[in-house]
Short mmCIF file of C-alpha atoms in Angstrom, two decimals:
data_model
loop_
_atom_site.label_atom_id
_atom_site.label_comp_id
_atom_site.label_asym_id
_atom_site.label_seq_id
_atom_site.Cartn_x
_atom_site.Cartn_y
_atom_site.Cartn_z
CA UNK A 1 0.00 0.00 0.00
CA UNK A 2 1.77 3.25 -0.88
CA UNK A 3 2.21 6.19 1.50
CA UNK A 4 -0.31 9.31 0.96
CA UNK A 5 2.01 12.32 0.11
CA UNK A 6 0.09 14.02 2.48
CA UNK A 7 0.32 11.81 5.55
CA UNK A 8 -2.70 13.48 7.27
CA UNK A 9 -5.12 11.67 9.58
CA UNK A 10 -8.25 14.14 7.80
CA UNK A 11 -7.35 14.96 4.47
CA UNK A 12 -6.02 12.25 1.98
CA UNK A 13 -4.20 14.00 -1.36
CA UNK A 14 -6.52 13.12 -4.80
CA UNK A 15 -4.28 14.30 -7.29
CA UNK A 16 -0.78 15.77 -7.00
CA UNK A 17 0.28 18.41 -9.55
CA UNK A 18 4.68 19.56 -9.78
CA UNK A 19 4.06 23.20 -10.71
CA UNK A 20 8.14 23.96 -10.34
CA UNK A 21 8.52 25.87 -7.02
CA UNK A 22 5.43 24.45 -5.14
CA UNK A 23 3.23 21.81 -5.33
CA UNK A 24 -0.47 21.32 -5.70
CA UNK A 25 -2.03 18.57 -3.78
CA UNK A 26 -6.19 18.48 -4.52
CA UNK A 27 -7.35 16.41 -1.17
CA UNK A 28 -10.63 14.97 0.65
CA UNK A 29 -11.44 15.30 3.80
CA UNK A 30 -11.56 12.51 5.80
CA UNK A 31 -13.74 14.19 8.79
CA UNK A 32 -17.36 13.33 9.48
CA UNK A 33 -19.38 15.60 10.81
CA UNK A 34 -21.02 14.58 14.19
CA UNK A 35 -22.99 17.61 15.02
CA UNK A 36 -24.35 21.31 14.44
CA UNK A 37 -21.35 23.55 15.74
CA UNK A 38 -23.98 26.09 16.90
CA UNK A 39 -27.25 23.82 18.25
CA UNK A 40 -26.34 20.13 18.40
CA UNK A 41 -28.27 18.97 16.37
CA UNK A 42 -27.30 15.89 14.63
CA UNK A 43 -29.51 16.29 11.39
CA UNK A 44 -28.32 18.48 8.35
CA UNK A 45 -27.94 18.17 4.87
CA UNK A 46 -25.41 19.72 2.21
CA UNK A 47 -25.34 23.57 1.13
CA UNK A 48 -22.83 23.99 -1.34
CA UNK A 49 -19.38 23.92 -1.26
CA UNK A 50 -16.34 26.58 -1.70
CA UNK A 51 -12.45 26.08 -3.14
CA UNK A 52 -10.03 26.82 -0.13
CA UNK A 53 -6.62 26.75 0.03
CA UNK A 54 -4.31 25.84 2.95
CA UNK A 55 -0.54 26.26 2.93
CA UNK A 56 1.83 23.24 4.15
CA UNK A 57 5.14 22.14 5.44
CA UNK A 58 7.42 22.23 2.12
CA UNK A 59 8.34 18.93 0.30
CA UNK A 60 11.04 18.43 -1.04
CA UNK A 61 12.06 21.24 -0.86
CA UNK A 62 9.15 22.82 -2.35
CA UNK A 63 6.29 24.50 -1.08
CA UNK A 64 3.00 23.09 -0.56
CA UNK A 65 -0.73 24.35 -1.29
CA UNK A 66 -3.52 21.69 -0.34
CA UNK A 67 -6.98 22.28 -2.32
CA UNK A 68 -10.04 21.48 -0.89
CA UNK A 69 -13.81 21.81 -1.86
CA UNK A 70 -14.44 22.03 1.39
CA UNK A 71 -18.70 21.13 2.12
CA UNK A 72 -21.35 23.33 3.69
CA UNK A 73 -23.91 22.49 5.84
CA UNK A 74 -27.50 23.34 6.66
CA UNK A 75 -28.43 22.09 10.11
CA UNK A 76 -32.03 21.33 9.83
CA UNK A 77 -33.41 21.94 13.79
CA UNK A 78 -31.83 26.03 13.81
CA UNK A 79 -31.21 26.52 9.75
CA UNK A 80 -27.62 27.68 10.40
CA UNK A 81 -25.33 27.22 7.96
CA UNK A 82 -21.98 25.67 8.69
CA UNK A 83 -18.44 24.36 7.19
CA UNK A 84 -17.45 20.76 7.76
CA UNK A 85 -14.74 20.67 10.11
CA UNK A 86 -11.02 20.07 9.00
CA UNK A 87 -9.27 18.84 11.96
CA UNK A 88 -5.47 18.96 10.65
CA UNK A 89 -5.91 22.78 9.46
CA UNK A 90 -5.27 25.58 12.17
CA UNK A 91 -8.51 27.00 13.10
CA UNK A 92 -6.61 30.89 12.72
CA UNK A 93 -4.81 30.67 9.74
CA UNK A 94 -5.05 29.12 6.57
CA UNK A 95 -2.35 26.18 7.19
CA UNK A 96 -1.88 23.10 8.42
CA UNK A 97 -1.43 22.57 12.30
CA UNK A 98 1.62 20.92 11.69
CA UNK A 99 2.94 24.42 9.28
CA UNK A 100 2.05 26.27 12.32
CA UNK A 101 4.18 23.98 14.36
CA UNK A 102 6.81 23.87 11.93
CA UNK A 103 7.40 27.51 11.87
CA UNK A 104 6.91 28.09 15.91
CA UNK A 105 9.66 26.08 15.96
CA UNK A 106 11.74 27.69 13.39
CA UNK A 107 10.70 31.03 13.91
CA UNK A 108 13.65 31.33 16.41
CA UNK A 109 16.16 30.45 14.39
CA UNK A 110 15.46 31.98 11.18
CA UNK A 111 14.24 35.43 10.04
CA UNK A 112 10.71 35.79 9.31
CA UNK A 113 11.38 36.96 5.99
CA UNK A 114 13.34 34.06 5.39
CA UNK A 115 11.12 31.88 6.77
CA UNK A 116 8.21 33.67 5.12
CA UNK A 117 9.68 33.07 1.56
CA UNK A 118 10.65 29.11 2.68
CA UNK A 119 7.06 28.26 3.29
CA UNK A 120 4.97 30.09 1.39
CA UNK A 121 2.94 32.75 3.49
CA UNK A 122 3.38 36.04 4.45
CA UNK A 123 6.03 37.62 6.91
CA UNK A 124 3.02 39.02 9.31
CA UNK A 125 1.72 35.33 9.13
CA UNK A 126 5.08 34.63 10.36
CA UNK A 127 5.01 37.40 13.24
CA UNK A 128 1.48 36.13 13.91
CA UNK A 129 2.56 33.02 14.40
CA UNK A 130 5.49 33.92 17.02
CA UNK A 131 3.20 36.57 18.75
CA UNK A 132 0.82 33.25 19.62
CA UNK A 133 3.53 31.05 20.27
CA UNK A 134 5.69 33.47 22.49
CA UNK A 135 1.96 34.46 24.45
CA UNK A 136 1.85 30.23 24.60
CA UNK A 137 5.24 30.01 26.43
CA UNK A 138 4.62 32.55 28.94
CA UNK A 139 1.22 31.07 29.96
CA UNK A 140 3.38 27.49 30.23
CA UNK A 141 6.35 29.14 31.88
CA UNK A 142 4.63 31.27 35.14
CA UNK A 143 7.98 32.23 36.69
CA UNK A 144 7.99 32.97 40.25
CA UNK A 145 8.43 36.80 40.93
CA UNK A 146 12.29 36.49 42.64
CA UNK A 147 13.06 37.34 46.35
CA UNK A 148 15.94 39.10 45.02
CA UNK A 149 15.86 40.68 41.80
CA UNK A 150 18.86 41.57 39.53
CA UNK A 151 18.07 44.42 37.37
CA UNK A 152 21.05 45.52 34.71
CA UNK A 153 20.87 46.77 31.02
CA UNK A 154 22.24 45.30 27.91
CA UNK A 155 22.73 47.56 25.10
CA UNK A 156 21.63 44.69 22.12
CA UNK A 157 19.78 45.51 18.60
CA UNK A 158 20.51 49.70 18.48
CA UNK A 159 19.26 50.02 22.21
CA UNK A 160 19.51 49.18 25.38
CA UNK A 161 17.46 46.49 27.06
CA UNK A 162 16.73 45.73 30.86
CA UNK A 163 17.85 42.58 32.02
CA UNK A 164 15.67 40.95 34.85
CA UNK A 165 17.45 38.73 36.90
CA UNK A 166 16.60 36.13 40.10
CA UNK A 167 19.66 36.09 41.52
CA UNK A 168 19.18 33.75 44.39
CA UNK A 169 18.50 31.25 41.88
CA UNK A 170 20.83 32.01 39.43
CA UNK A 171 18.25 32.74 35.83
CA UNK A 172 16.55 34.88 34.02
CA UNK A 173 13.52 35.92 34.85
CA UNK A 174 12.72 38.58 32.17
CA UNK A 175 14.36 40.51 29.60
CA UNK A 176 12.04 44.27 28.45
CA UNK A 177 12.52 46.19 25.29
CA UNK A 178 13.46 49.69 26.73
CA UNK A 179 14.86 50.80 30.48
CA UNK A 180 13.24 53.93 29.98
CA UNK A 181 11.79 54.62 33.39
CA UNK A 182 7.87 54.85 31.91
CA UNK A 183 8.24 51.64 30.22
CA UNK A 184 9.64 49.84 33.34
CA UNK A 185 7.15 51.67 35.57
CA UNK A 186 4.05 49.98 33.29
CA UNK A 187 5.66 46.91 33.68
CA UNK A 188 6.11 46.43 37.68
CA UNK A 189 2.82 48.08 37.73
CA UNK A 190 1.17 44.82 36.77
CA UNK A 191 3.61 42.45 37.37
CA UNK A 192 2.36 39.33 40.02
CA UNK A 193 3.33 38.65 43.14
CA UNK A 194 5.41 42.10 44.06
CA UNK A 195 5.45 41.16 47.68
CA UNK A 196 7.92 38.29 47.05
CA UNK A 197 10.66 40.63 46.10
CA UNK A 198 12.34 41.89 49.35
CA UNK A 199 16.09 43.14 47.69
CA UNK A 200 16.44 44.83 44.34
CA UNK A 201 20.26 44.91 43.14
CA UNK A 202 21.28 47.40 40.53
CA UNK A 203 24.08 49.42 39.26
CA UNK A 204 24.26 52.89 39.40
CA UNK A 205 21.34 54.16 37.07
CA UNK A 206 19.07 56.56 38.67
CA UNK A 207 15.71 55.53 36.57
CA UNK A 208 16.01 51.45 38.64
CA UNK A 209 16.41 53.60 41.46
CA UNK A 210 13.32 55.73 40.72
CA UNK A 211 11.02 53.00 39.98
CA UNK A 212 12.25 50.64 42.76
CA UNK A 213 11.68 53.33 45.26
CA UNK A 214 7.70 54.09 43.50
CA UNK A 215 6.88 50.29 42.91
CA UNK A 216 8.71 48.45 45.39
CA UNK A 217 8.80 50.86 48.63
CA UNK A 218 10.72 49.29 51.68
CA UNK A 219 12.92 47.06 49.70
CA UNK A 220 16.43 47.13 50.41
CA UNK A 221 18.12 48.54 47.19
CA UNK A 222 21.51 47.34 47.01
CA UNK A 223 24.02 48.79 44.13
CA UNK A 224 26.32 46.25 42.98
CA UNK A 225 29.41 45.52 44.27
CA UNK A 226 30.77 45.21 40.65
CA UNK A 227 29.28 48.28 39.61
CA UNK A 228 31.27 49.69 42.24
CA UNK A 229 34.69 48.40 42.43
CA UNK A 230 34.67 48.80 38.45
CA UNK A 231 34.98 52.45 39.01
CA UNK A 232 38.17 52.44 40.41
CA UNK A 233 39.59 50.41 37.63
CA UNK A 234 37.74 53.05 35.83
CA UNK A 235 39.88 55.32 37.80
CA UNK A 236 43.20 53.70 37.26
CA UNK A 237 42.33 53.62 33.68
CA UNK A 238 42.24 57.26 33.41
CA UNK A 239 45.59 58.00 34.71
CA UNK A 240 47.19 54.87 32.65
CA UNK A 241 45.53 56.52 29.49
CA UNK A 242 47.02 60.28 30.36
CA UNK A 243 50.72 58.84 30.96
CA UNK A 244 50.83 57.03 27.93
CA UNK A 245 49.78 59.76 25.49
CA UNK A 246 52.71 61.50 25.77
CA UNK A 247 54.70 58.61 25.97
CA UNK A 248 56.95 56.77 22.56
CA UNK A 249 55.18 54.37 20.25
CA UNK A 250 57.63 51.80 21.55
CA UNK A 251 56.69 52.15 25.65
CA UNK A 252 53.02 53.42 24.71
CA UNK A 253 52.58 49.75 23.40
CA UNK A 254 54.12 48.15 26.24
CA UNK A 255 52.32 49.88 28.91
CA UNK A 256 49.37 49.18 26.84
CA UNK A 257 49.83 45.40 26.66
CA UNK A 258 50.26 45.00 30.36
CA UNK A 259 47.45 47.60 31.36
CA UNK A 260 45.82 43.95 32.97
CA UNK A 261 48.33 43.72 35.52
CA UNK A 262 47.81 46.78 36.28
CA UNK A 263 44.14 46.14 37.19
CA UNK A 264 45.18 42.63 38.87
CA UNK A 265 44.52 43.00 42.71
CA UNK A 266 47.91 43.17 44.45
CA UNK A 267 47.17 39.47 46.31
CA UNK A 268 47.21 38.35 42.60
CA UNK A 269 50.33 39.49 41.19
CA UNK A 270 53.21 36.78 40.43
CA UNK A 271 56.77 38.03 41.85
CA UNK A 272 57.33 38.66 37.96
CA UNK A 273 54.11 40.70 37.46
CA UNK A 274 54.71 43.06 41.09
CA UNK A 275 58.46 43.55 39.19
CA UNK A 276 56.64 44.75 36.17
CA UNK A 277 54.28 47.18 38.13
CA UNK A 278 57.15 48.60 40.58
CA UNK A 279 59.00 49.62 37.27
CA UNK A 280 55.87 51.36 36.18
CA UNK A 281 55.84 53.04 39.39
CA UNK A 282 58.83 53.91 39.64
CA UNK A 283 59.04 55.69 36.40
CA UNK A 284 55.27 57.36 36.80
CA UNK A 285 54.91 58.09 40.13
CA UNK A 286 50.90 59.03 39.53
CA UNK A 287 50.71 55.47 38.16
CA UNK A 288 51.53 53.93 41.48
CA UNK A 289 49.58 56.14 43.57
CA UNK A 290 46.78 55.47 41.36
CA UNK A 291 46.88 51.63 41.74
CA UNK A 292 47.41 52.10 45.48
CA UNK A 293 44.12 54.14 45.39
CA UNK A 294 42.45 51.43 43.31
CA UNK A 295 43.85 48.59 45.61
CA UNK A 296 42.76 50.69 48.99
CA UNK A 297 39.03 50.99 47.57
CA UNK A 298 38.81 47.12 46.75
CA UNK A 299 39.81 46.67 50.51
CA UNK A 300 36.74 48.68 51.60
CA UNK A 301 34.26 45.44 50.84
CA UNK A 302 36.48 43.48 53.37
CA UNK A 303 35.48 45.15 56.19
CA UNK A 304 33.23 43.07 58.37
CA UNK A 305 30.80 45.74 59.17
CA UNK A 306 28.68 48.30 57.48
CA UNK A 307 29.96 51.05 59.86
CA UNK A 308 33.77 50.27 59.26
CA UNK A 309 32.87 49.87 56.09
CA UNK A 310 31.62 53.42 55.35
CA UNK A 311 34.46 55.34 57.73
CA UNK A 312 37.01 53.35 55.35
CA UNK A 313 35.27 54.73 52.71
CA UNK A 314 34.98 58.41 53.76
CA UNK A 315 39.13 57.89 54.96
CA UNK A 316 39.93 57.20 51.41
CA UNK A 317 37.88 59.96 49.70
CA UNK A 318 39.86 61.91 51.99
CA UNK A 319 43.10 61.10 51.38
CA UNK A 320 42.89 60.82 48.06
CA UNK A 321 46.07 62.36 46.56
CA UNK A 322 45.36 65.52 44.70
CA UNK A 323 47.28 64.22 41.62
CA UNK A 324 44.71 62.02 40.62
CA UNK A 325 41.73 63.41 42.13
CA UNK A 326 40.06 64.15 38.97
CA UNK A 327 40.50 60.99 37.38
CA UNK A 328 38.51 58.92 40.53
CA UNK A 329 36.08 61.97 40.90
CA UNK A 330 33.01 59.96 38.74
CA UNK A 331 33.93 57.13 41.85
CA UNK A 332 33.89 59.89 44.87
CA UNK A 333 30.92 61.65 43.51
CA UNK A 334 28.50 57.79 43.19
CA UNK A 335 29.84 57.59 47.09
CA UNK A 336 28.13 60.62 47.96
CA UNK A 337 24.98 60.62 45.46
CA UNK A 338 24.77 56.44 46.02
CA UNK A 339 26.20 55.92 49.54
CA UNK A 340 23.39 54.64 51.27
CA UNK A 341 22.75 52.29 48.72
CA UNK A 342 26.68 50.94 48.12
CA UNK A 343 26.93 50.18 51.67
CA UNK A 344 23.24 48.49 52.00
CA UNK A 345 25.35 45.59 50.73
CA UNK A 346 26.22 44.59 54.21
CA UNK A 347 22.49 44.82 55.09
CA UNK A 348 22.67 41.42 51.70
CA UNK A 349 25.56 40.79 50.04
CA UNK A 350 24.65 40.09 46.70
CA UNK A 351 25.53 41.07 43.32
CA UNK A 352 24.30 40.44 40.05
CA UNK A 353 27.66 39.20 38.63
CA UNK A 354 26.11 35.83 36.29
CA UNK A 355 24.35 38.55 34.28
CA UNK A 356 27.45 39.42 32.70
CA UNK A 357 27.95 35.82 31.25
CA UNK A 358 24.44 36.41 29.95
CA UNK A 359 25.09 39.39 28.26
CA UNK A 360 27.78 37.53 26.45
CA UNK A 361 25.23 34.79 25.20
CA UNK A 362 23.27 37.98 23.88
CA UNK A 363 25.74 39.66 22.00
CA UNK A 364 26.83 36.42 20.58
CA UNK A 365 23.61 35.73 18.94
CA UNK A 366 23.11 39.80 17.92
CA UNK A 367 26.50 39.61 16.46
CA UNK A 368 25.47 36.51 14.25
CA UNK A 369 23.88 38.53 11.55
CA UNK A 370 20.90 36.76 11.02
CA UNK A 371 18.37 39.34 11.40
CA UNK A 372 17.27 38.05 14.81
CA UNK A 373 14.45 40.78 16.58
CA UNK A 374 14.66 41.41 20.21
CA UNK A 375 11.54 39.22 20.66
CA UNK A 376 13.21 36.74 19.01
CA UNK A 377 16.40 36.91 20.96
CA UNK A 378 14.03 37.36 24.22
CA UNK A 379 12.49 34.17 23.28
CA UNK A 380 14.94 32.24 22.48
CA UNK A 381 17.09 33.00 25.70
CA UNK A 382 13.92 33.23 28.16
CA UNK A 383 11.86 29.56 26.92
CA UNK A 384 15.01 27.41 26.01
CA UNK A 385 13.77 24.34 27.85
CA UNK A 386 17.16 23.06 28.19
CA UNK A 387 17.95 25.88 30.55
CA UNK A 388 14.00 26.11 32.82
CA UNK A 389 15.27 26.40 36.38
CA UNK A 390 12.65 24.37 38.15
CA UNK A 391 12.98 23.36 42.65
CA UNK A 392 10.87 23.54 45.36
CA UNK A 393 9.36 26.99 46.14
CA UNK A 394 8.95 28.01 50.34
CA UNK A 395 5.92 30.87 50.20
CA UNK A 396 6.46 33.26 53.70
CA UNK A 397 6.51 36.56 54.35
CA UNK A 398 8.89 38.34 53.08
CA UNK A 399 12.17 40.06 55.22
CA UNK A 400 10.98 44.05 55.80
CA UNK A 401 13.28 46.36 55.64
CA UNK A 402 13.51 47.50 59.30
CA UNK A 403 12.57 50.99 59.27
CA UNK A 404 10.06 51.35 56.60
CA UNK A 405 6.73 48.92 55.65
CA UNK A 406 5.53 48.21 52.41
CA UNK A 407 3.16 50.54 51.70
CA UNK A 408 -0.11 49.32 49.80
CA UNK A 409 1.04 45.73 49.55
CA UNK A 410 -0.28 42.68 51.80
CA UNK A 411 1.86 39.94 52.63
CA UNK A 412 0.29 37.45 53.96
CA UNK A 413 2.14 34.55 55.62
CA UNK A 414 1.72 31.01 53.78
CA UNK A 415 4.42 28.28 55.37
CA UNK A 416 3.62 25.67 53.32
CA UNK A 417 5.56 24.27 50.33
CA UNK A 418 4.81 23.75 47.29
CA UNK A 419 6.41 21.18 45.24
CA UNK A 420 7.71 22.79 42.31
CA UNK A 421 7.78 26.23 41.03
CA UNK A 422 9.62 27.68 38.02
CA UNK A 423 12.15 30.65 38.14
CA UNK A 424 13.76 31.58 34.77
CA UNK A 425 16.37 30.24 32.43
CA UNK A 426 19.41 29.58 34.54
CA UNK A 427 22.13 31.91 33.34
CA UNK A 428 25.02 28.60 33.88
CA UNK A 429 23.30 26.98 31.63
CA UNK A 430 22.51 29.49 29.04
CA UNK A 431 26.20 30.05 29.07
CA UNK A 432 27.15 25.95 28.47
CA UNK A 433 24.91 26.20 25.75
CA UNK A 434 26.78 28.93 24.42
CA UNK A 435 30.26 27.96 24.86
CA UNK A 436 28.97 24.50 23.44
CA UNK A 437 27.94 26.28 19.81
CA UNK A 438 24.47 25.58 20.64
CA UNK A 439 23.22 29.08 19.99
CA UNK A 440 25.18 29.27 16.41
#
């Protein structure tokens, strides 16, 4: 018995015509009709019939249009009229379920217009059919709001996105088209369960800052530690870059090449590598008090208290040498506009650091010229099932911040667990994947 071209359960292909780029398939449909879609009934007779066209997965190569005079029907108890059903066609769209399928599935790693062009229908078909798809994955994947919540920015597809992050658990949890403070405003507006979150962690951007203090009052904001420390490299930098301008192609090179021992921490440095530096010093003077400046800021985060912590801090501002004031001023001015929020890291010490290794796997995939849209790139990196951080989820009430309540919000205390919850793509993962050429 040979195999029907179409290998449909409803439709079975009549004739098959080669027309070059695409073929024609005429088909029957298979489906009886059991009842009146709109009363029940059981009793109806024919009404005519129309020519309809449904688009398939390709063949060979080819693309595929399925014909079918498809029957109408008059139900005899409430004279509606109605079509007979066709069970392997979408009931949106004129395709197959399985073309849907096909391109949900592809949709991710091709360009619509590309895919659009591969199968035969339109490239807002195509959008259509992501936009359902996308809606589909969110409604399977109900990520629990975190406890602690990473928000950065990656600058991906001519702007820069926000990056949502649980950081307890290590994933994902969201990734928004714009950090523009109305757009992330509308979104914590409606997002569920706000009363989980009891830390946000951020860097030094004064719009999270805004919106954490206006949706989330009484959470501890805490500016990463990375953020932070980053700025005295930043520092360092500076007065690296200034020597070596007016320095000989010869030794500009060479200080350039070894500008990362320079922003090794001291503890780090091989005997051969402190040699290197001392030289430096010894020859710039501002160098060295630059990197001892650098070095004494790092040691601030090893104090084991928030007080000693904050009088270290104010020591060094204060003794920083006059030399190279300018070049940490960006670092001395965040301690003053940011300090309470630096130094709530002793209050949690977190950080967001994994969402760096994420923003790698991003600008891998924006850099691989394929076209990809930010809902694309959202998608793929949010849903990729190989990377669904799943565990047991503890519901209480979540740690206050002592001085201030949570205005507006309830939090009701629930101590019982539940035995699994979801909470984002985990960011380890995403990055295996990566490194493993999965993403290419």
């Amino acid at each position: 018995m040979s195999i029907d071209i179409l290998n449909l359960p409803n439709l079975r292909a009549r004739k098959t015509n080669d027309l070059g780029n695409h073929y024609r398939i005429s088909a029957d449909n298979l489906a009886e009709v059991q009842c009146c879609p709109h009363c029940g009934n059981e009793e109806f007779y024919k009404h005519g019939s129309q020519y309809q066209k449904y688009m398939d997965t390709p063949i060979h190569g080819k693309q595929v249009v399925i014909e079918i005079y498809r029957r109408r029907l008059l139900c005899r108890k409430c004279g509606k009229t109605s079509f007979e059903p066709l069970p392997d066609i979408d009931s949106k769209r004129l395709a197959t379920r399985r073309l849907v399928s096909y391109i949900e599935q592809r949709c991710l790693t091709e360009t619509f217009m590309a895919l659009a062009r591969e199968v035969g229908v339109d490239n807002k078909t195509i959008r259509n059919i992501f936009d359902d798809y996308v809606e589909k994955k969110r409604e399977e994947h109900l990520f629990k709001t975190p406890e602690v919540l990473g928000i950065d920015e990656l600058k991906i597809i001519g702007d820069y996105r926000a990056m949502l992050t649980n950081i307890n658990h290590l994933a994902l949890f969201d990734m928004l088209p714009s950090r523009k403070q109305v757009n992330l405003l509308n979104y914590f507006e409606v997002l569920p369960d706000k009363q989980n979150i009891t830390t946000v962690v951020m860097d030094m951007w004064r719009t999270y800052r805004n919106v954490a203090n206006t949706m989330l009052p009484g959470r501890l904001i805490v500016v990463d530690k990375f953020h932070v420390v980053r700025m005295a490299n930043d520092g360092l930098e500076r007065v690296r870059k200034r020597i070596r301008k007016g320095l000989d192609r010869s030794t500009r090179l060479k200080m350039k090449n070894e500008r990362f021992v320079l922003l090794k921490r001291k503890v780090e440095l091989t005997p051969e590598e402190t040699a290197k530096t001392q030289k430096w010093f010894s020859l710039f003077p501002e160098l060295g008090l630059a990197y001892d400046a650098k070095e004494a800021f790092f040691d601030i985060y090893d104090y084991p208290s928030r007080s000693a912590a904050e009088s270290a801090a104010a020591k060094w501002a204060s003794l920083l040498p006059m030399e190279i004031g300018k070049d940490f001023r960006d670092l001395t001015t965040a301690l003053g506009n940011w300090h309470r929020e630096i130094f709530n890291y002793y209050e949690n010490p977190v950080t967001n650091a994994y969402t760096e290794s994420l923003n790698g796997v991003a600008r891998y995939i924006n850099r691989m010229g394929r076209g990809y849209s930010f809902d694309v790139l959202r998608a793929r990196l949010l849903y990729e099932k190989q990377a669904i951080k799943t565990g047991p989820s503890l519901h209480k009430k979540p740690r206050l911040n002592k001085s201030v309540s949570y205005a507006n919000e309830s939090t009701p205390i629930v101590d019982n667990l539940v035995s699994s919850a979801e909470f984002g793509a985990h960011l380890p993962t995403l990055l295996k994947l990566f490194e493993e050429g999965y993403f290419s």
